[in-house]
Structure formats: C-alpha cells, structure tokens
XYZ file of C-alpha atoms in Angstrom:
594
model
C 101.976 51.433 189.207
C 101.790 52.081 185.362
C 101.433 48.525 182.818
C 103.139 48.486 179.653
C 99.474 50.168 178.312
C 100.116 52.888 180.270
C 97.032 52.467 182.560
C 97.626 53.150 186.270
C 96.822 50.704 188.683
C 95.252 50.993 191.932
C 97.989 49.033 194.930
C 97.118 47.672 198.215
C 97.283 51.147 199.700
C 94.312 51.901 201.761
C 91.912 53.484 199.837
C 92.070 57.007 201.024
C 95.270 57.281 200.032
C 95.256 56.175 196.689
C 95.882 58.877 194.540
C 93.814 60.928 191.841
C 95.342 59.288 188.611
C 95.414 55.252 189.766
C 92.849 54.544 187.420
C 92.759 55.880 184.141
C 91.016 55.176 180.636
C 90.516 51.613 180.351
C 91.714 49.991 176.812
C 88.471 48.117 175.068
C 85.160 48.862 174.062
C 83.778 50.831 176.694
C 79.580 48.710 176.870
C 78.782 51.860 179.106
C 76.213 49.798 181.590
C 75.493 50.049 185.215
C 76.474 46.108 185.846
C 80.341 47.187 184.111
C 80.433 50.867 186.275
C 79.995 49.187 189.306
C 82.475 46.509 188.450
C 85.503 49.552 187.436
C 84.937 51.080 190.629
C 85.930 48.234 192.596
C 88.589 47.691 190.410
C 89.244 51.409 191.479
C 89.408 51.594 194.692
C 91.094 48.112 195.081
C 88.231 45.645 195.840
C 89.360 43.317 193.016
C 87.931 40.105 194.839
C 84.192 40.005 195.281
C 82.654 37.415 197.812
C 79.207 36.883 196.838
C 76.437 33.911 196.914
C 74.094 34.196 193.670
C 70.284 34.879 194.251
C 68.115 35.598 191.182
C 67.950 39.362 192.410
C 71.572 39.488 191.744
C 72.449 36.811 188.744
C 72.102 39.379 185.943
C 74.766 42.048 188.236
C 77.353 39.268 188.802
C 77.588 38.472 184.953
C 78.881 41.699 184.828
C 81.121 41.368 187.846
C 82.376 38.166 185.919
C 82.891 40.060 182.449
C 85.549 42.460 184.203
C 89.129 40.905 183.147
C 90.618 42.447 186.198
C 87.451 41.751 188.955
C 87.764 37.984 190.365
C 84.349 36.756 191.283
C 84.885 34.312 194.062
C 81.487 32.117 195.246
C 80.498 31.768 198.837
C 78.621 28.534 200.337
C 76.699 31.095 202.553
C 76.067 35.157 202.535
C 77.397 35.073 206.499
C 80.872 33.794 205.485
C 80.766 36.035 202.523
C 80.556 39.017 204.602
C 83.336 37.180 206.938
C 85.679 37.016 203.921
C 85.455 41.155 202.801
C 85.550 41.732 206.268
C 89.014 39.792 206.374
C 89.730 40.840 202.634
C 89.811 44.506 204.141
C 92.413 43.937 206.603
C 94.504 43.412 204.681
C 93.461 45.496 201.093
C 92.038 48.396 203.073
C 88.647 47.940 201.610
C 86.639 44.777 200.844
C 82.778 43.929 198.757
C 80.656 41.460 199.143
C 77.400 40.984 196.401
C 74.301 39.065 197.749
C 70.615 38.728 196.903
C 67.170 40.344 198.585
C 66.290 40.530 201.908
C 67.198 36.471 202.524
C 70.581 37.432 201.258
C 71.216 41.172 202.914
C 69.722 39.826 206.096
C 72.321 36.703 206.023
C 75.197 39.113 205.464
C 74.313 41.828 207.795
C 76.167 39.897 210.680
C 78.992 40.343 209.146
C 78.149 43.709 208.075
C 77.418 45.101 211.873
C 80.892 43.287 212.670
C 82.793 45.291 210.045
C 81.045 47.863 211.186
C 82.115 47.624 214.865
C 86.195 47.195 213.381
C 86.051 50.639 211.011
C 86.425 48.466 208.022
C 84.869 49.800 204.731
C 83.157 47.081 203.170
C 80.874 47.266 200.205
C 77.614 45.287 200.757
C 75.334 45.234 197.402
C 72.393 43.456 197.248
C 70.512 42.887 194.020
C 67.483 44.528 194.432
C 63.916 43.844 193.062
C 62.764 45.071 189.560
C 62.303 48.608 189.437
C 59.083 48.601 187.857
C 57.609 47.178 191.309
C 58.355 49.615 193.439
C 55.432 51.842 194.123
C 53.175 49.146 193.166
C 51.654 47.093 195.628
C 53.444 43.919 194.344
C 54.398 41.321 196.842
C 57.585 39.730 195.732
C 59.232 36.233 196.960
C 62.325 36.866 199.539
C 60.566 39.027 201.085
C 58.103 38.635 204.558
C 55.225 39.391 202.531
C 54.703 42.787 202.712
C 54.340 45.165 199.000
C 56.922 47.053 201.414
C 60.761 46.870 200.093
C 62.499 49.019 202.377
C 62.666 46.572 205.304
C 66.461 45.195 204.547
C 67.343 48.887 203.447
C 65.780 50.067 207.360
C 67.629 47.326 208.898
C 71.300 48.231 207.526
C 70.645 51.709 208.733
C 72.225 51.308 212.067
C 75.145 49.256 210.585
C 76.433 51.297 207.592
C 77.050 54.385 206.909
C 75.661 55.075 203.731
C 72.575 53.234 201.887
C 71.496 53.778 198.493
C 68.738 52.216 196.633
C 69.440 52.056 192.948
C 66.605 52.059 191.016
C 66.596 54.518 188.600
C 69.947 54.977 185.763
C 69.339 58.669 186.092
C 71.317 59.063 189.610
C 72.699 55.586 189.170
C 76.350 56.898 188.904
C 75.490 59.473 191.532
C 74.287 56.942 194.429
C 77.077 54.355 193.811
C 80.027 56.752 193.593
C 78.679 58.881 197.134
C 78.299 55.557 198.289
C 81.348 54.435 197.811
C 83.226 57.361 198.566
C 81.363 57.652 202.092
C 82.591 54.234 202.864
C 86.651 55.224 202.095
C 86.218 58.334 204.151
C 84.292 56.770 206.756
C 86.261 53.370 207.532
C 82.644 51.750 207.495
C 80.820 49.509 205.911
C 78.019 50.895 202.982
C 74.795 49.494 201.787
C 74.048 49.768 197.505
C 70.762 48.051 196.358
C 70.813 47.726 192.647
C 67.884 46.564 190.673
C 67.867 43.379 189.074
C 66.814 44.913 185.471
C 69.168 47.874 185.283
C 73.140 46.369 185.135
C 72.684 45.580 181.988
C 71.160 48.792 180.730
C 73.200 51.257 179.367
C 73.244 55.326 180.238
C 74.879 58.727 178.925
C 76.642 58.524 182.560
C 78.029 55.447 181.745
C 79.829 56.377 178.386
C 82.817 56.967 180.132
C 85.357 55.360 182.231
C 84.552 56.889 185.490
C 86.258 59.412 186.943
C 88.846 58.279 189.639
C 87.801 59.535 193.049
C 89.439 62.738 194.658
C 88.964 62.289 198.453
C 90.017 65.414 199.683
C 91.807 65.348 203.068
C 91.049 66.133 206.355
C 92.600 68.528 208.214
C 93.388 69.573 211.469
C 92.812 73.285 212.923
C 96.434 74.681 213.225
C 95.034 76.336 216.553
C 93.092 73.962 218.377
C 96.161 71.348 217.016
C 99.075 73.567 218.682
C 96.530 73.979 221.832
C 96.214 70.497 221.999
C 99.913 69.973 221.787
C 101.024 72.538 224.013
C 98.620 71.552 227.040
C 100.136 67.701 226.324
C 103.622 68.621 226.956
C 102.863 70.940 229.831
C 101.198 67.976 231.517
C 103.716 64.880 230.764
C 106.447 67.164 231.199
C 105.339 67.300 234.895
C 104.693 63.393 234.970
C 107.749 61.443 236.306
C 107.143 58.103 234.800
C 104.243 58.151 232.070
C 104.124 55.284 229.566
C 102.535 54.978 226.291
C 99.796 52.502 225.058
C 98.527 52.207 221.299
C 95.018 51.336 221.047
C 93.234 49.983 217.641
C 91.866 53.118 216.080
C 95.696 53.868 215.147
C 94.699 51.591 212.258
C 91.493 53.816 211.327
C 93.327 56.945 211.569
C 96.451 55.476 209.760
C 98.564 56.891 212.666
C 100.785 54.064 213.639
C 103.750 55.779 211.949
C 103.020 58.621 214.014
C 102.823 56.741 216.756
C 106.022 55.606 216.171
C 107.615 58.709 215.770
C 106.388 59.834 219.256
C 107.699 56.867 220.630
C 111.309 57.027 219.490
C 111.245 60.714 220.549
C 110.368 60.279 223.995
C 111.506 57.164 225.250
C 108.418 55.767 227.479
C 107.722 52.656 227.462
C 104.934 51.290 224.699
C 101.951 48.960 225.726
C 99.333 47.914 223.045
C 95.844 47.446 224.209
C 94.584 43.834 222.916
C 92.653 44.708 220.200
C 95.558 46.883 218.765
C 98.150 43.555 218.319
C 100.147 43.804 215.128
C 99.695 47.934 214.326
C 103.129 48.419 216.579
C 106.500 46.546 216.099
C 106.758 44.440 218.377
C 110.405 44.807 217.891
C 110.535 48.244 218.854
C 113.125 48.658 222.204
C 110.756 50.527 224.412
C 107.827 47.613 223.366
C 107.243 46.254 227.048
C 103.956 44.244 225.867
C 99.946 44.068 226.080
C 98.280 46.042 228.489
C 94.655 44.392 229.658
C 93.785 45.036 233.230
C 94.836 42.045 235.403
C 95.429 40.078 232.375
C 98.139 41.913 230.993
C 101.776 40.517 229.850
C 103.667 39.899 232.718
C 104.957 43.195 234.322
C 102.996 45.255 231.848
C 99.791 46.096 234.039
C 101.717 46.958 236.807
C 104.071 49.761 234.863
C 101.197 51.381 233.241
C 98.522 51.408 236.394
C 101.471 52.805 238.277
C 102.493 55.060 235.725
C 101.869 58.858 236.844
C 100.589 59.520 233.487
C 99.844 57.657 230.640
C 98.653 58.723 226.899
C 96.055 56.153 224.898
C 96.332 56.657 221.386
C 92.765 55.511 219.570
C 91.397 53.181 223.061
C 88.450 51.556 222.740
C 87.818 50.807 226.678
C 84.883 48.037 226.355
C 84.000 45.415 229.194
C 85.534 43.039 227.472
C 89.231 45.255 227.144
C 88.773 46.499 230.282
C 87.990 43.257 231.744
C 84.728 43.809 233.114
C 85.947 47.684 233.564
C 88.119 46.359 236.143
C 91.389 48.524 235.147
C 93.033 50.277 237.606
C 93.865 53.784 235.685
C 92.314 56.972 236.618
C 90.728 60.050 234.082
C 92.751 62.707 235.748
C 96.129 60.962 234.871
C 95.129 60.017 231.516
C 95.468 61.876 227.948
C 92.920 59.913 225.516
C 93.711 60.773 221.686
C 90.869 60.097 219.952
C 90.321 60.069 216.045
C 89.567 64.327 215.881
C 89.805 64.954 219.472
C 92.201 65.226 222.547
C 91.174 65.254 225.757
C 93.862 65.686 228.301
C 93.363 64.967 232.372
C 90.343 66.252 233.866
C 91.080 69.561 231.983
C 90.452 70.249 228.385
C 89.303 68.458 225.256
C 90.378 69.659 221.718
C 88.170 69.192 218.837
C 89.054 69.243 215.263
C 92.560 67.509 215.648
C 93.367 64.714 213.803
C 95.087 61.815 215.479
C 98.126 61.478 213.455
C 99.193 65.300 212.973
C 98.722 65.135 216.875
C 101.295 62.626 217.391
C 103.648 63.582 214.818
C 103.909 67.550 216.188
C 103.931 66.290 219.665
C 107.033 63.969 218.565
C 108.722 66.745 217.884
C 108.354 68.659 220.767
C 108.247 66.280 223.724
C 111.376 65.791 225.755
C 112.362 62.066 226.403
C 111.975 60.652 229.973
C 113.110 56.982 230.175
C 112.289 56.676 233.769
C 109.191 54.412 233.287
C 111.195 52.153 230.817
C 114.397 52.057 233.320
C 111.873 50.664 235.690
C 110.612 47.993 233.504
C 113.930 46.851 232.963
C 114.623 46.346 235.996
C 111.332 44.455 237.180
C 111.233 42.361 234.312
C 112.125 38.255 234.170
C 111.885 36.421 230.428
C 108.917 34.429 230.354
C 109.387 30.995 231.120
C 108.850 28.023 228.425
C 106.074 25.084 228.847
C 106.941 21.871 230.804
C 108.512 19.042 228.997
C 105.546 16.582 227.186
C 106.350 13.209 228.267
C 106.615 10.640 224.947
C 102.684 10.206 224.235
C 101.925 12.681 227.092
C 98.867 14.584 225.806
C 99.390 17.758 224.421
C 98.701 20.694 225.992
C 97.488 23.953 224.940
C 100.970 26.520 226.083
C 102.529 23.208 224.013
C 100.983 24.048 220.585
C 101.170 27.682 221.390
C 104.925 27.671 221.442
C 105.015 25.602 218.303
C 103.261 28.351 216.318
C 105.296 30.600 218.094
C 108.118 29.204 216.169
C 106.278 28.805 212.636
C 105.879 33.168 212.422
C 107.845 35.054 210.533
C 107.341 38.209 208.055
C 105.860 35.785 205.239
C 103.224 34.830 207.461
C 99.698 36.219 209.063
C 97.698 35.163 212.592
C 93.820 35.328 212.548
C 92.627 34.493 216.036
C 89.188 33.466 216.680
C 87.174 34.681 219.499
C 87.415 32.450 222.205
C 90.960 30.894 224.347
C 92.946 31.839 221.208
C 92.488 35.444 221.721
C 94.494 35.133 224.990
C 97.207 32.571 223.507
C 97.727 34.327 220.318
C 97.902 37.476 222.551
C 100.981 35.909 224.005
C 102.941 34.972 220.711
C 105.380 37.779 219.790
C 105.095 38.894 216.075
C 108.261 39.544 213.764
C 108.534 42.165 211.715
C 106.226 42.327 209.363
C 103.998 39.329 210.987
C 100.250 39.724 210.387
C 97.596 40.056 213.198
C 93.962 39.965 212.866
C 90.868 39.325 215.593
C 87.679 40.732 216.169
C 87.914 42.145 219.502
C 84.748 44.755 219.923
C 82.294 42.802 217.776
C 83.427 38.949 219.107
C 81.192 37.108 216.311
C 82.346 33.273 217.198
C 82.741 31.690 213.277
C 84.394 34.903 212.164
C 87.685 33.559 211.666
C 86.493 31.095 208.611
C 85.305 33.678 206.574
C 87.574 36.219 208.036
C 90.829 33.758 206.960
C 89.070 32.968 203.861
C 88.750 36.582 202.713
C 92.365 38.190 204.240
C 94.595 34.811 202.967
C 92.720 36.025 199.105
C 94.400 39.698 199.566
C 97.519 39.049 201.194
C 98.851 36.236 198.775
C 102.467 37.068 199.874
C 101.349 35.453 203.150
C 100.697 32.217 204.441
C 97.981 32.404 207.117
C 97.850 30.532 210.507
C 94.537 30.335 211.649
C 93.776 29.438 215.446
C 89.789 28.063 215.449
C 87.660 26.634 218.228
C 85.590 23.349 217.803
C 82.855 25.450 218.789
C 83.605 28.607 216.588
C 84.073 26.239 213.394
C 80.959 24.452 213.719
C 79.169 27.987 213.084
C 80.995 28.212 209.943
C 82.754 25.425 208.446
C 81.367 25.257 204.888
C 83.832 28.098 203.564
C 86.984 25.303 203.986
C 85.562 24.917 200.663
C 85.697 27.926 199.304
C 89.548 27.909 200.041
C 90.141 25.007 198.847
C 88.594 25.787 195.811
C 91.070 29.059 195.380
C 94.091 27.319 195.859
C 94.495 28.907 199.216
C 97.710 27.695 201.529
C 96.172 28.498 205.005
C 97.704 26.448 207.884
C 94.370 25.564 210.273
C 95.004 24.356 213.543
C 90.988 23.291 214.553
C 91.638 23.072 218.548
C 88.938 20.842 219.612
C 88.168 21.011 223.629
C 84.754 19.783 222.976
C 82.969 23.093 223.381
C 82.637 26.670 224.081
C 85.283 27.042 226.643
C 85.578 30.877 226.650
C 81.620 30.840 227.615
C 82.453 28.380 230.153
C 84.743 30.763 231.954
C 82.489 33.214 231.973
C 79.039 30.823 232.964
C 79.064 27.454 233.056
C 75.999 25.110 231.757
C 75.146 22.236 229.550
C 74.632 24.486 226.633
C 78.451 24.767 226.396
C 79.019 21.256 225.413
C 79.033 20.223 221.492
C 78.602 17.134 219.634
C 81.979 16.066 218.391
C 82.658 15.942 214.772
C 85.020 13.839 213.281
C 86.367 17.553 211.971
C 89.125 16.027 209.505
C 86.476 13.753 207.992
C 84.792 16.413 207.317
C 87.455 18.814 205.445
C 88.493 15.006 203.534
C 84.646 14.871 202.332
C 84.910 18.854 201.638
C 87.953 18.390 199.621
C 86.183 15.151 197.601
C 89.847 15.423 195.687
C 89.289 18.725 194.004
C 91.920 21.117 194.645
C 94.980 20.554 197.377
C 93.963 19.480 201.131
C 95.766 17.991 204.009
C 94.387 16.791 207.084
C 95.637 15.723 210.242
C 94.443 14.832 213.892
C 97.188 15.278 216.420
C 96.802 14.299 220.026
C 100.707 14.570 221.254
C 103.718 16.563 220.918
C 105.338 14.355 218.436
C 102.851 14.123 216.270
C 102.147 18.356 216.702
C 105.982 18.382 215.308
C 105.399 15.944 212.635
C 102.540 17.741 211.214
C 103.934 21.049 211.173
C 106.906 19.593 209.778
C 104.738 18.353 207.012
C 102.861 21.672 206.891
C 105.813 23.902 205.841
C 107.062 21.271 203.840
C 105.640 18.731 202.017
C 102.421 20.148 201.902
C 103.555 24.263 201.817
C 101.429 24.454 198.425
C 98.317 23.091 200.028
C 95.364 23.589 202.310
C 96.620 22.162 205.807
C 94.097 21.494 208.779
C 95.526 20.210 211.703
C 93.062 18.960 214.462
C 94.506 19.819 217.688
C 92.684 17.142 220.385
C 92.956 18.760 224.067
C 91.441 18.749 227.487
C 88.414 20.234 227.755
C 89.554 22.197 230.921
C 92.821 22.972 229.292
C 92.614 26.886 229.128
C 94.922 30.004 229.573
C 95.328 31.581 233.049
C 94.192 34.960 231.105
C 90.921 32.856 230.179
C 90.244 31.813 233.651
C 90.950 35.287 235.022
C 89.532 37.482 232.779
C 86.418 34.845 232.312
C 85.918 35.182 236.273
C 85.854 39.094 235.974
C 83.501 39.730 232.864
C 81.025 37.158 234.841
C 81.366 39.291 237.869
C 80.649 42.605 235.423
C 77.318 40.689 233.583
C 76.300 40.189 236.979
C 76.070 42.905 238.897
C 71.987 43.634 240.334
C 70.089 46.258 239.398
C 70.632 49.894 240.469
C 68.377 50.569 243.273
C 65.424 52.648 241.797
C-alpha cells in the first residue's frame, strides 16, 4: 500500500508474490553502505523483525540493522530460539531473518535452520563473518575450533540451505546478498549470508542507490504435459465410485490451497487433511470430514479414505511419523499424488513440469462431482462425544483443558502446538475461520514452540496466540518467555506439566524420560522481575482452569499469561498411546537379512 510519501510498502503477502513496485525510492539521505543495503532488503521483502543475539562478528552489522526506521531489531537470550522465532515469524509473514555471530553463533542457530528447512520456510540466516583481511592468511581467529580454516560453518549449512554466500568483498557484495535472497523466496528455504565484520559500514558505487525491488519471475507449467496430466486424472476418478480428497502440507509451499478449494467445491468428495497440513483448509468447508493419519485418524475419517476406491493427495509428505510407522492402509495403484511440479497418477504415468496449483484449478473445472464418498460419511458418522464431568476438586484432566481451549478459538486467535501429546490434542480442536495453526510435524525439534510462538505472535499482531508446551519441551527453551515479555507480547501459555517426556514414553519407556520439576511459574515471576506485563498461574482443577482463562481473556487480555496446567503423568491421548505403540514397532524392526 502507498503512505502519504508516496513510497510503496511491502504487506504480509508471501514474498513471491509481492509485486515489482512495493518498494520504491526511500525519502532521506541515502549513506549507500553494505550494513543499510542489507537492512532495505528485508524491509523489502517483508522481514521487518530481525531475531538476532549480538557477537562481536556481528555488532558493527546490527548498528545498521538498528539505524533502519522501519527494521525492528528484536534481541534473543540464545541463537537456537532466535532461529525458533524467524522460523515462527515466517508462518505467518511468509519469510523470516535471523542475524547471529561466527561459527559459536551459526552453529547455535543451525537447529533451527535444518528445521525451517525441513517446513519450506525461507528464512534468512546471516552470520557476521570474520574480517576480510584474514581470509587467505593463516590467521587463527577466536570462535572458531582452531583451525586458519573459515569455511567450516559455511560447509556445515550446505545441506540445510539452499543458498550460501560469503561476503567478503563490496565488489559482488550487492550481487551475493540479492541471489541470496532471491533463491530463498523462490525456493521456500532457508539461505545462508556471511558478511564480514569490517565491510557494513563501508560504502560502494553499488550501494548509491536504493536497490532495485526484486522481479521474481513466475513459474510456469507446460500447457501439454499440464492438459496430459489433467486429462489422465479425470479419466481415472471418473471411473472411481467413491474417491475422497486429502490436502497435505506442501499446499502451503505451492500456495495452492485456493486451488484446492476450488477442486473441492467442484467435485463434491469428501476432504481429509493429513496432520501436518491443519489450518491450510477451512475447516468449515461442508465436504471437511476431518484428519486423516492411519489408525489415528478423526473418528470415521481413516476408514472413508482407506476404503475409498481412489483417492488424490495434494502436496503429502508420507513420513513414519504421518504414516504412523508406515502403517496406512492405502495402496499406489489407487492413489493420484500431486506433487509441487509433478503428477503421478496410479501405477501409470507421472507428469513433470506441472505446477501444483494450475493442476488443481484446470482439473476443477473439468471434473464431474460424485458425492458418493461424502453420502457415505454422512451416514456413518456420530458427533464426538464431550469429556466426563470433573468432580469439585477432581483433578483435571487432559480432554478437560482441551475442550476449554476449544472454546477460547476464534478468527482473532492462533494455535502453536509443540511436539509431543499436544500434537494429537490440538489435532482434535476444530479451527474457525480464520483460526491460526502452526506445528512442526517433519522436523519434530522438542523446544520449538518457544521460539516458534515468540517469532509468529511478533508478525501476526492481529492475533492472540495460544500456545500448548510440554514440561519437557519448555525446559529446552524457556529463556525466550523473556524475550516476549520484553515486546509486549499477549501470548496465552498453557505449560502442561506431566513431569516428563510423555510422547517418548509412548514410544520407549526408561528413566531418561523423567525430569526434575520446576516450580515453572516461579520461574516466568523471576523472568518477568516486574518489567513489562506477566501473569502466572498454576492450575490443578477444573475450577481453577475456568478461573484462569477467565482472567486470561479478561483482566489480563493486554498481558503475557502462563498458565501451568498440573496433570497425571500417565494422562495421555488415545492417538498418543496408539500411534506411540506403532512408531516403536517401526524403530524396531531387525535387520534385513544380508
């Protein structure tokens, strides 16, 4: 949108869609250095909070980061959570940048770097780099493992980004950051820019200008392997009696859930989501039947899609964990599998070179509707029941709290789940419109969710975010309450505390699942120290669960909340227990014969 200065502005629209003209010349001196080019191109592309934990490779970058009126420089207590929080920050923003220092730093972050990685999110890592007199010397600098070598962190993000530059030279300065950058927007994945710790304050001819706002140009499909794709589709669910639908989370990557969407209004099968894909489909959609996942499924779900005589997956990622220890019960030859920029259809062909989301839009168009599938649903299907009755000072139970944050959702508010039992019960909770959904499913980093909450609550400020964290999970993690507290974040925590790692405990059982027990809202008081706005609560009933939330939304709506949650250790979903008992059974298995 255009200010009253007439400069563009970039909007929360992912980044490859942002158009040619959202950033134009900048009012103000233009200082022309590498530290303020850097700092416009976030701006640009819409990274305009920066997590980052200083290092004196990186002090002299981030007073540039700082000196950008429209760049909001926002401290870390470690570089793990700081790569949590872009990570989160591009869920929501589309893309997200963290800034850390040498080899301690970039080997802190890259965690969270392999974990964005994993999730197609395009994060910006940069690391202030050494001097760049002392490369090529045989200098051995501090940070380091000793070696004159410096490419060791730059070797090590290889595998988890998909660009790297090294920045040591204002000649191709411009050059390196902008394909950098650009790779990471077309990519979905995280990048890697080193920058010398002498050179952001230098300036260059390259710099004189305000940069030039990126043209991604757009990928296309070929019309003819497209129309082949499309035509050997309907000729096989045309045939199918009762095929279903299931979304799967590279509709996000591909930004094809509209598409999706259009398919499913035009032919009338029922719609699954696989897990990982919960909250890129309305749930209020009329053919929505649910989350398909094997034998932990919604109720009825499983068995309408393993029965199905067909069934399309739009962007699947079919994992041991999604397919619960690949124990699903759906076979190739009645499957279609759309993947990014390819179709594969049956047993029979695969079609390269067509995108996802001109797929499902042409084939909206042309496929006729066949309700049979859903008609069957309907009539299997029985409304989920509701949790037993808490006796006065009974103590509370897990479905309990569950269906108390069922209640608190609504379109002003977002969900991050944290791996463990809250994947399954968050699974469960049905999302308004316009609800927010977040977990890491492929990647499955415990302590994610900190950072992750930290990072997504900064870009979505029109939400308030409900956060469902382990004991064990938050103990990885904690520090970066702080951090929220400090930006006058309203996140709602609920801390469950079960006294340790209960989703490992499903899956093997041993003494190393047990934790020591914090006293966790003694903790977030001492965090707080009476800077900013915190509330804490432990809750070990139902009436005090509905007192607190009560308080939550509205006493305390402008601050902080953190509700400890005390439960049984043994108090865990049925999905937990059954899907726990299957991915054992899948870590197990012997050794092929040889």
């Amino acid at each position: 949108m255009e200010d009253g200065n007439g400069t563009v502005r970039s909007t929360t629209a992912p980044p490859s869609e942002v158009p040619a003209t959202t950033v134009s010349a900048h009012g103000g001196a233009n200082t022309g250095t590498l530290g303020r080019y850097l700092a416009r191109r976030l701006v640009e592309i819409g990274a305009t909070d920066v997590f980052s934990v200083p290092g004196d490779f990186n002090l002299a970058l981030l007073d540039h980061l700082v000196a950008e009126p429209e760049l909001n420089l926002i401290g870390c207590c470690n570089e793990l959570n700081a790569g949590y929080a872009a990570d989160g920050y591009a869920r929501s923003r589309g893309v997200g940048a963290c800034v850390v220092t040498f080899t301690v730093g970039g080997l802190s972050v890259i965690n969270a770097i392999a974990g964005a990685y994993s999730e197609n999110l395009p994060v910006i890592c940069v690391v202030g780099g050494p001097n760049s007199n002392d490369y090529g010397t045989n200098h051995i600098l501090h940070h380091t493992i000793g070696l004159p070598d410096f490419s060791q962190e730059r070797r090590c993000f290889q595998t988890v980004t998909c660009a790297q530059a090294v920045v040591n030279n204002l000649d191709d300065a411009h050059e390196l950051i902008d394909n950098a950058i650009a790779t990471a927007l077309k990519e979905c994945k995280p990048v890697y820019i080193s920058i010398s710790c002498n050179l952001p304050g230098l300036t260059h001819p390259t710099f004189a200008r305000e940069p030039v706002p990126f043209f991604l140009a757009p990928c296309m499909s070929n019309p003819t392997s497209l129309e082949a794709a499309v035509e050997e589709t309907l000729e096989f669910l045309h045939k199918a009696v009762k095929p279903v639908l299931v979304g799967g989370p590279r509709l996000r990557v591909c930004k094809a859930q509209k598409a999706f969407i259009e398919l499913a209004n035009a032919c009338g099968y029922p719609i699954a989501i696989m897990p990982s894909a919960k909250g890129l489909v309305p749930e209020q959609h009329p053919h929505f039947i649910g989350t398909y996942w094997g034998s932990v499924s919604t109720s009825f779900v499983g068995e309408i899609v393993e029965s199905a005589d067909a069934y399309l997956f739009a962007g699947p990622i079919f994992n041991d964990y999604s397919s619960v220890g690949y124990s699903l019960l759906i076979k190739k030859e009645k499957m279609i599998i759309v993947k990014p920029n390819r179709v594969t259809v049956g047993d029979g062909p695969s079609f390269g070179c067509v995108l996802m989301a001109d797929y499902l839009t042409l084939l909206a168009k042309r496929l006729k509707k066949n309700t049979t599938a859903m008609e069957n649903y309907r009539r299997i299907y029985v409304p989920p029941g509701h949790p037993l009755k808490s006796e006065k000072g009974e103590s509370l139970r897990v479905n309990v709290l569950f269906k108390h944050i069922q209640d608190m959702l609504s379109k002003d508010t977002a969900v991050i789940a944290e791996t463990g039992d809250s994947w399954f019960n968050c699974q469960k909770l049905r999302l308004p419109e316009g609800c927010g959904y977040e977990f890491q499913m492929q990647y499955g980093s415990i302590g994610w969710a900190v950072g992750a909450t930290l990072g997504y609550s900064q870009a979505a400020k029109d939400k308030r975010v409900i956060a469902c964290i382990g004991d064990g999970s938050f103990q990885v993690t904690a520090q970066d309450v702080s951090t929220m507290i400090r930006n006058g974040q309203k996140t709602i925590i609920f801390l469950i505390n079960n006294g340790g790692y209960t989703i490992e405990v499903e899956i093997h059982d041993g003494p190393y699942n047990v934790i020591k027990n914090w006293n966790y809202t003694g903790l977030v008081d001492a965090i707080h120290n009476g800077e900013g706005s915190c509330w804490t609560v432990k809750v070990k009933t139902e009436e005090e669960l509905v007192a607190a939330i009560a308080t939550a939304l509205g006493e305390k709506k402008d601050s902080l909340c953190f509700i400890e949650v005390i439960v049984h250790k043994d108090d865990t979903s049925k999905e937990l227990l059954e899907w726990g008992s299957r991915v054992a059974s899948a870590n197990s298995r012997p050794p092929n014969p040889q």
